[in-house]
Amino acid sequence: MAKITQLNVNGSDAPIAAEGERTLLSVLRDDLNLTGPKYGCGEGRCGACTVLLDGAAVRSCQINVGSLGQRKILTIEGLAQNGQLHPLQEAFLKYDAFQCGYCTCGMIMSGVSFLNKRKNPSEAEIIRFMDGNVCRCGAYQRIVAAIKEAATVTSGGGK
């Protein structure tokens, strides 16, 4: 694959110089210093590296930058807008939906993608969708509570 010279990340074009075979995760972390997405399993199974690609949750450890073109990449660093946290970020804080924090960025980005698709999810739907994100500390109940709270806010029932 050819060299990639630019990615659209967090709403702006970021200049890079990367071989097309490199993973999006490595370019985000090593070249653009966006350390929210974490290296977990390297197999796309744990969710720690989750970012949004054109609004859909993807595992950045499984995507080569050469395949992206001008698709829009959103990381946790670009989620807050005008100094205001996203409702799911606020809910994670409110419910202490993290312990060590390693999975938190991936959980939030997956949750945001889910809430963009499903405005009023049931607890079972949240659990089913988030099943691919691993929290080794076991904060799952608080994570589900945070997503339920954010669903209320983003669907117009709160704030």
Coordinates of N, CA and C in Angstrom, one line a residue:
M1 N 0.8 -1.2 0.0 CA 0.0 0.0 0.0 C 0.9 1.2 0.0
A2 N 0.3 2.3 -0.5 CA 1.0 3.6 -0.6 C 1.1 4.3 0.8
K3 N 1.9 5.3 0.8 CA 2.0 6.2 2.0 C 0.7 7.0 2.1
I4 N 0.3 7.1 3.3 CA -0.9 7.9 3.6 C -0.4 9.3 4.2
T5 N -1.0 10.4 3.7 CA -0.5 11.7 4.1 C -1.5 12.5 4.9
Q6 N -2.7 12.0 5.0 CA -3.7 12.8 5.7 C -4.9 11.9 6.2
L7 N -5.4 12.1 7.4 CA -6.6 11.5 7.9 C -7.5 12.5 8.4
N8 N -8.8 12.3 8.3 CA -9.8 13.2 8.9 C -10.1 12.7 10.3
V9 N -9.6 13.4 11.3 CA -9.7 13.0 12.6 C -10.3 14.1 13.5
N10 N -11.3 13.8 14.2 CA -12.0 14.7 15.1 C -12.3 16.0 14.5
G11 N -12.8 15.9 13.2 CA -13.3 17.1 12.5 C -12.4 17.9 11.7
S12 N -11.1 17.5 11.7 CA -10.2 18.2 10.8 C -9.2 17.3 10.2
D13 N -8.6 17.7 9.1 CA -7.6 16.9 8.4 C -6.3 17.0 9.1
A14 N -5.8 15.8 9.5 CA -4.5 15.7 10.2 C -3.4 15.2 9.3
P15 N -2.3 15.9 9.1 CA -1.3 15.5 8.2 C -0.5 14.3 8.9
I16 N -0.2 13.3 8.2 CA 0.6 12.1 8.7 C 1.5 11.7 7.6
A17 N 2.4 10.8 7.9 CA 3.2 10.1 7.0 C 3.3 8.7 7.4
A18 N 2.4 7.9 6.9 CA 2.3 6.5 7.4 C 2.1 5.5 6.3
E19 N 2.7 4.4 6.4 CA 2.5 3.3 5.5 C 1.0 2.8 5.6
G20 N 0.4 2.5 4.5 CA -1.0 2.2 4.4 C -1.3 0.9 5.2
E21 N -0.3 0.0 5.4 CA -0.6 -1.2 6.2 C -0.7 -1.0 7.7
R22 N -0.3 0.2 8.2 CA -0.3 0.4 9.6 C -1.7 0.4 10.1
T23 N -1.9 0.0 11.3 CA -3.3 0.1 11.9 C -3.6 1.5 12.3
L24 N -4.9 1.8 12.2 CA -5.4 3.1 12.6 C -5.0 3.3 14.1
L25 N -5.1 2.3 14.9 CA -4.7 2.5 16.3 C -3.3 3.0 16.5
S26 N -2.3 2.4 15.7 CA -0.9 2.8 15.9 C -0.7 4.2 15.4
V27 N -1.4 4.6 14.3 CA -1.3 6.0 13.8 C -1.9 7.0 14.8
L28 N -3.1 6.7 15.3 CA -3.7 7.6 16.2 C -2.8 7.8 17.4
R29 N -2.3 6.7 18.0 CA -1.5 6.8 19.2 C -0.1 7.4 19.0
D30 N 0.6 6.8 18.0 CA 2.0 7.1 17.8 C 2.3 8.3 17.0
D31 N 1.5 8.6 16.0 CA 1.7 9.7 15.1 C 0.9 11.0 15.5
L32 N -0.3 10.8 16.0 CA -1.2 11.9 16.3 C -1.3 12.1 17.8
N33 N -0.7 11.3 18.6 CA -0.7 11.5 20.1 C -2.1 11.5 20.7
L34 N -3.0 10.7 20.1 CA -4.3 10.6 20.6 C -4.4 9.2 21.3
T35 N -4.2 9.3 22.6 CA -4.0 8.1 23.4 C -5.3 7.6 24.1
G36 N -6.4 8.1 23.7 CA -7.7 7.6 24.3 C -7.9 6.1 23.8
P37 N -7.8 5.8 22.5 CA -7.9 4.4 22.1 C -6.7 3.7 22.7
K38 N -7.0 2.6 23.3 CA -6.0 1.8 23.9 C -5.7 0.5 23.2
Y39 N -4.5 0.0 23.2 CA -4.1 -1.3 22.7 C -4.5 -2.3 23.8
G40 N -5.4 -3.2 23.4 CA -5.9 -4.3 24.4 C -5.4 -5.6 23.9
C41 N -6.3 -6.2 23.1 CA -6.0 -7.6 22.6 C -5.3 -7.6 21.3
G42 N -5.5 -6.6 20.5 CA -4.9 -6.6 19.1 C -5.7 -7.4 18.1
E43 N -6.8 -8.0 18.6 CA -7.6 -8.8 17.7 C -9.0 -8.3 17.5
G44 N -9.3 -7.1 18.0 CA -10.7 -6.6 17.8 C -11.7 -7.2 18.7
R45 N -11.3 -7.8 19.8 CA -12.3 -8.5 20.7 C -12.6 -7.9 22.0
C46 N -11.7 -6.9 22.4 CA -11.9 -6.3 23.7 C -12.5 -5.0 23.7
G47 N -12.4 -4.2 22.6 CA -13.1 -2.9 22.5 C -12.3 -1.8 23.0
A48 N -11.1 -2.0 23.6 CA -10.4 -0.9 24.2 C -9.9 0.2 23.2
C49 N -9.8 -0.2 21.9 CA -9.4 0.6 20.8 C -10.5 1.3 20.0
T50 N -11.7 1.2 20.5 CA -12.9 1.6 19.7 C -12.9 3.1 19.4
V51 N -13.1 3.4 18.2 CA -13.3 4.8 17.7 C -14.6 4.7 16.8
L52 N -15.0 5.9 16.4 CA -16.2 6.0 15.5 C -15.6 6.3 14.1
L53 N -16.1 5.5 13.1 CA -15.7 5.7 11.7 C -17.0 6.0 11.0
D54 N -17.1 7.3 10.5 CA -18.4 7.7 9.9 C -19.6 7.4 10.9
G55 N -19.4 7.5 12.2 CA -20.4 7.4 13.2 C -20.6 6.0 13.7
A56 N -20.0 5.0 13.1 CA -20.1 3.6 13.5 C -18.9 3.2 14.4
A57 N -19.1 2.4 15.4 CA -18.1 1.9 16.3 C -17.3 0.9 15.5
V58 N -15.9 1.1 15.5 CA -15.0 0.1 14.9 C -13.8 -0.1 15.8
R59 N -13.2 -1.2 15.6 CA -12.0 -1.5 16.4 C -10.8 -1.0 15.6
S60 N -10.1 0.0 16.1 CA -9.0 0.6 15.3 C -7.8 -0.2 15.2
C61 N -7.7 -1.3 16.0 CA -6.6 -2.2 15.9 C -6.7 -3.1 14.7
Q62 N -7.9 -3.1 14.0 CA -8.1 -4.0 12.9 C -8.2 -3.3 11.6
I63 N -8.1 -2.0 11.6 CA -8.2 -1.3 10.3 C -6.9 -0.7 9.9
N64 N -6.6 -0.9 8.6 CA -5.4 -0.3 8.1 C -5.7 1.1 7.6
V65 N -4.8 2.0 7.9 CA -5.1 3.4 7.5 C -5.2 3.6 6.0
G66 N -4.6 2.7 5.2 CA -4.7 2.8 3.8 C -6.1 2.5 3.2
S67 N -6.9 2.0 4.0 CA -8.3 1.7 3.5 C -9.3 2.8 3.9
L68 N -8.8 3.8 4.5 CA -9.8 4.8 5.1 C -10.2 5.9 4.1
G69 N -9.3 6.4 3.3 CA -9.6 7.5 2.4 C -10.0 8.8 3.3
Q70 N -11.1 9.4 2.9 CA -11.5 10.6 3.7 C -12.6 10.3 4.7
R71 N -12.8 9.1 5.1 CA -13.8 8.7 6.1 C -13.5 9.5 7.4
K72 N -14.5 9.8 8.1 CA -14.4 10.6 9.3 C -14.2 9.8 10.5
I73 N -13.1 10.0 11.2 CA -12.7 9.3 12.4 C -12.9 10.2 13.6
L74 N -13.6 9.6 14.6 CA -13.9 10.4 15.9 C -13.3 9.6 17.0
T75 N -12.4 10.2 17.8 CA -11.9 9.5 19.0 C -12.5 10.2 20.2
I76 N -12.2 9.7 21.3 CA -12.7 10.2 22.6 C -12.3 11.7 22.8
E77 N -11.1 12.0 22.2 CA -10.5 13.3 22.4 C -11.4 14.4 21.6
G78 N -12.2 13.9 20.6 CA -13.0 14.9 19.8 C -14.5 14.8 20.2
L79 N -14.8 14.0 21.2 CA -16.2 13.8 21.5 C -16.9 15.0 22.2
A80 N -16.2 15.7 23.1 CA -16.8 16.9 23.7 C -16.8 18.0 22.7
Q81 N -17.9 18.8 22.8 CA -18.1 19.9 21.8 C -18.2 21.2 22.6
N82 N -17.4 22.2 22.1 CA -17.5 23.5 22.7 C -17.3 23.5 24.2
G83 N -16.4 22.7 24.7 CA -16.1 22.6 26.1 C -17.2 21.8 26.9
Q84 N -18.1 21.2 26.3 CA -19.2 20.5 26.9 C -19.0 19.0 26.7
L85 N -19.0 18.2 27.8 CA -18.8 16.8 27.6 C -20.1 16.2 26.9
H86 N -19.9 15.1 26.2 CA -21.1 14.4 25.7 C -21.9 13.8 26.9
P87 N -23.2 13.7 26.7 CA -24.0 13.2 27.8 C -23.5 11.8 28.3
L88 N -23.0 11.0 27.5 CA -22.5 9.7 28.0 C -21.2 9.9 28.8
Q89 N -20.4 10.9 28.5 CA -19.2 11.1 29.3 C -19.6 11.6 30.7
E90 N -20.6 12.5 30.7 CA -21.2 13.0 32.0 C -21.8 11.9 32.8
A91 N -22.5 11.0 32.1 CA -23.1 9.9 32.9 C -22.0 8.9 33.4
F92 N -21.0 8.7 32.7 CA -19.9 7.9 33.2 C -19.3 8.5 34.5
L93 N -19.2 9.8 34.5 CA -18.7 10.4 35.7 C -19.7 10.3 36.8
K94 N -20.9 10.6 36.5 CA -22.0 10.5 37.5 C -22.1 9.1 38.2
Y95 N -22.0 8.1 37.4 CA -22.2 6.7 37.9 C -20.9 6.0 38.3
D96 N -19.8 6.7 38.2 CA -18.5 6.1 38.5 C -18.4 4.8 37.6
A97 N -18.7 4.9 36.4 CA -18.7 3.8 35.5 C -17.4 3.4 34.9
F98 N -16.4 3.4 35.8 CA -15.0 3.0 35.5 C -14.3 2.7 36.8
Q99 N -13.3 2.0 36.7 CA -12.4 1.8 37.8 C -11.0 2.1 37.5
C100 N -10.3 1.2 36.7 CA -9.0 1.6 36.3 C -9.0 2.5 35.1
G101 N -10.0 2.5 34.3 CA -10.2 3.5 33.2 C -9.6 3.0 31.9
Y102 N -9.0 1.8 31.9 CA -8.4 1.4 30.6 C -9.4 1.2 29.5
C103 N -10.6 0.6 29.8 CA -11.6 0.3 28.9 C -12.5 1.5 28.6
T104 N -12.5 2.6 29.4 CA -13.5 3.6 29.4 C -13.7 4.3 28.1
C105 N -12.6 4.7 27.4 CA -12.7 5.4 26.1 C -13.4 4.5 25.1
G106 N -13.1 3.2 25.1 CA -13.7 2.3 24.1 C -15.2 2.1 24.5
M107 N -15.5 2.0 25.8 CA -16.9 1.8 26.2 C -17.7 3.0 25.8
I108 N -17.2 4.2 26.1 CA -17.9 5.4 25.7 C -18.1 5.5 24.2
M109 N -17.1 5.3 23.4 CA -17.3 5.4 22.0 C -18.3 4.3 21.5
S110 N -18.2 3.1 22.0 CA -19.2 2.1 21.6 C -20.6 2.6 22.0
G111 N -20.7 3.1 23.2 CA -22.0 3.5 23.7 C -22.6 4.7 22.9
V112 N -21.7 5.6 22.5 CA -22.2 6.7 21.7 C -22.7 6.2 20.4
S113 N -22.0 5.3 19.7 CA -22.4 4.7 18.5 C -23.8 4.1 18.7
F114 N -24.0 3.3 19.7 CA -25.2 2.6 20.0 C -26.3 3.6 20.2
L115 N -26.1 4.7 21.0 CA -27.1 5.7 21.3 C -27.5 6.5 20.0
N116 N -26.6 6.6 19.1 CA -26.9 7.3 17.8 C -27.9 6.5 17.0
K117 N -27.9 5.1 17.2 CA -28.8 4.2 16.5 C -30.1 3.9 17.3
R118 N -30.0 3.9 18.6 CA -31.1 3.4 19.4 C -31.4 4.4 20.5
K119 N -32.4 5.2 20.4 CA -32.7 6.3 21.3 C -33.2 5.9 22.6
N120 N -34.0 4.8 22.8 CA -34.5 4.5 24.1 C -34.3 3.0 24.3
P121 N -33.1 2.5 24.5 CA -32.8 1.1 24.5 C -33.2 0.5 25.9
S122 N -33.5 -0.8 25.8 CA -33.8 -1.5 27.1 C -32.4 -1.9 27.7
E123 N -32.5 -2.3 28.9 CA -31.2 -2.8 29.5 C -30.6 -4.0 28.8
A124 N -31.5 -4.9 28.3 CA -31.1 -6.1 27.6 C -30.4 -5.7 26.3
E125 N -30.9 -4.7 25.6 CA -30.3 -4.2 24.3 C -29.0 -3.6 24.6
I126 N -28.9 -2.8 25.7 CA -27.6 -2.2 26.0 C -26.5 -3.3 26.3
I127 N -26.9 -4.3 27.1 CA -26.0 -5.4 27.4 C -25.6 -6.1 26.1
R128 N -26.5 -6.4 25.3 CA -26.3 -7.2 24.0 C -25.3 -6.4 23.2
F129 N -25.5 -5.1 23.0 CA -24.7 -4.3 22.1 C -23.3 -4.1 22.7
M130 N -23.2 -3.9 24.0 CA -21.9 -3.7 24.6 C -21.1 -5.0 24.9
D131 N -21.7 -6.1 24.6 CA -21.1 -7.4 24.9 C -19.6 -7.5 24.4
G132 N -19.3 -6.9 23.3 CA -17.9 -7.0 22.8 C -16.9 -6.1 23.4
N133 N -17.3 -5.3 24.4 CA -16.4 -4.4 25.2 C -16.1 -5.0 26.5
V134 N -14.8 -5.2 26.8 CA -14.4 -5.9 28.0 C -14.0 -4.9 29.1
C135 N -14.5 -5.1 30.3 CA -14.1 -4.3 31.5 C -13.5 -5.3 32.4
R136 N -12.2 -5.3 32.6 CA -11.6 -6.3 33.4 C -11.8 -6.0 34.9
C137 N -12.2 -4.8 35.2 CA -12.5 -4.5 36.6 C -14.0 -4.8 37.0
G138 N -14.8 -5.1 36.0 CA -16.2 -5.5 36.3 C -17.1 -4.4 36.6
A139 N -17.0 -3.2 36.0 CA -17.9 -2.1 36.3 C -19.1 -2.2 35.4
Y140 N -19.5 -3.3 35.0 CA -20.6 -3.4 34.0 C -21.9 -2.8 34.4
Q141 N -22.3 -3.0 35.6 CA -23.6 -2.5 36.1 C -23.6 -1.0 36.0
R142 N -22.5 -0.4 36.4 CA -22.4 1.1 36.4 C -22.3 1.6 34.9
I143 N -21.7 0.8 34.1 CA -21.6 1.2 32.7 C -23.0 1.2 32.0
V144 N -23.8 0.1 32.3 CA -25.2 0.0 31.8 C -26.0 1.2 32.3
A145 N -25.9 1.5 33.6 CA -26.6 2.6 34.2 C -26.3 3.9 33.6
A146 N -25.0 4.1 33.2 CA -24.6 5.4 32.6 C -25.2 5.4 31.2
I147 N -25.2 4.4 30.5 CA -25.7 4.4 29.1 C -27.2 4.6 29.2
K148 N -27.9 4.0 30.1 CA -29.4 4.3 30.3 C -29.6 5.8 30.6
E149 N -28.8 6.4 31.5 CA -28.9 7.8 31.8 C -28.7 8.6 30.5
A150 N -27.7 8.3 29.8 CA -27.3 9.1 28.6 C -28.4 9.0 27.6
A151 N -29.0 7.8 27.5 CA -30.1 7.6 26.5 C -31.3 8.5 26.9
T152 N -31.6 8.7 28.1 CA -32.6 9.6 28.6 C -32.3 11.0 28.1
V153 N -31.1 11.4 28.3 CA -30.7 12.8 28.0 C -30.7 13.0 26.5
T154 N -30.1 12.1 25.7 CA -29.9 12.3 24.3 C -31.3 12.1 23.5
S155 N -32.2 11.4 24.2 CA -33.5 11.3 23.5 C -34.5 12.4 23.9
G156 N -34.0 13.4 24.7 CA -34.8 14.5 25.0 C -35.5 14.4 26.4
G157 N -35.3 13.4 27.1 CA -35.9 13.2 28.4 C -35.3 13.8 29.6
G158 N -34.1 14.4 29.4 CA -33.4 15.0 30.5 C -32.7 16.3 30.0
K159 N -32.0 16.9 30.9 CA -31.2 18.2 30.6 C -31.8 19.0 29.5

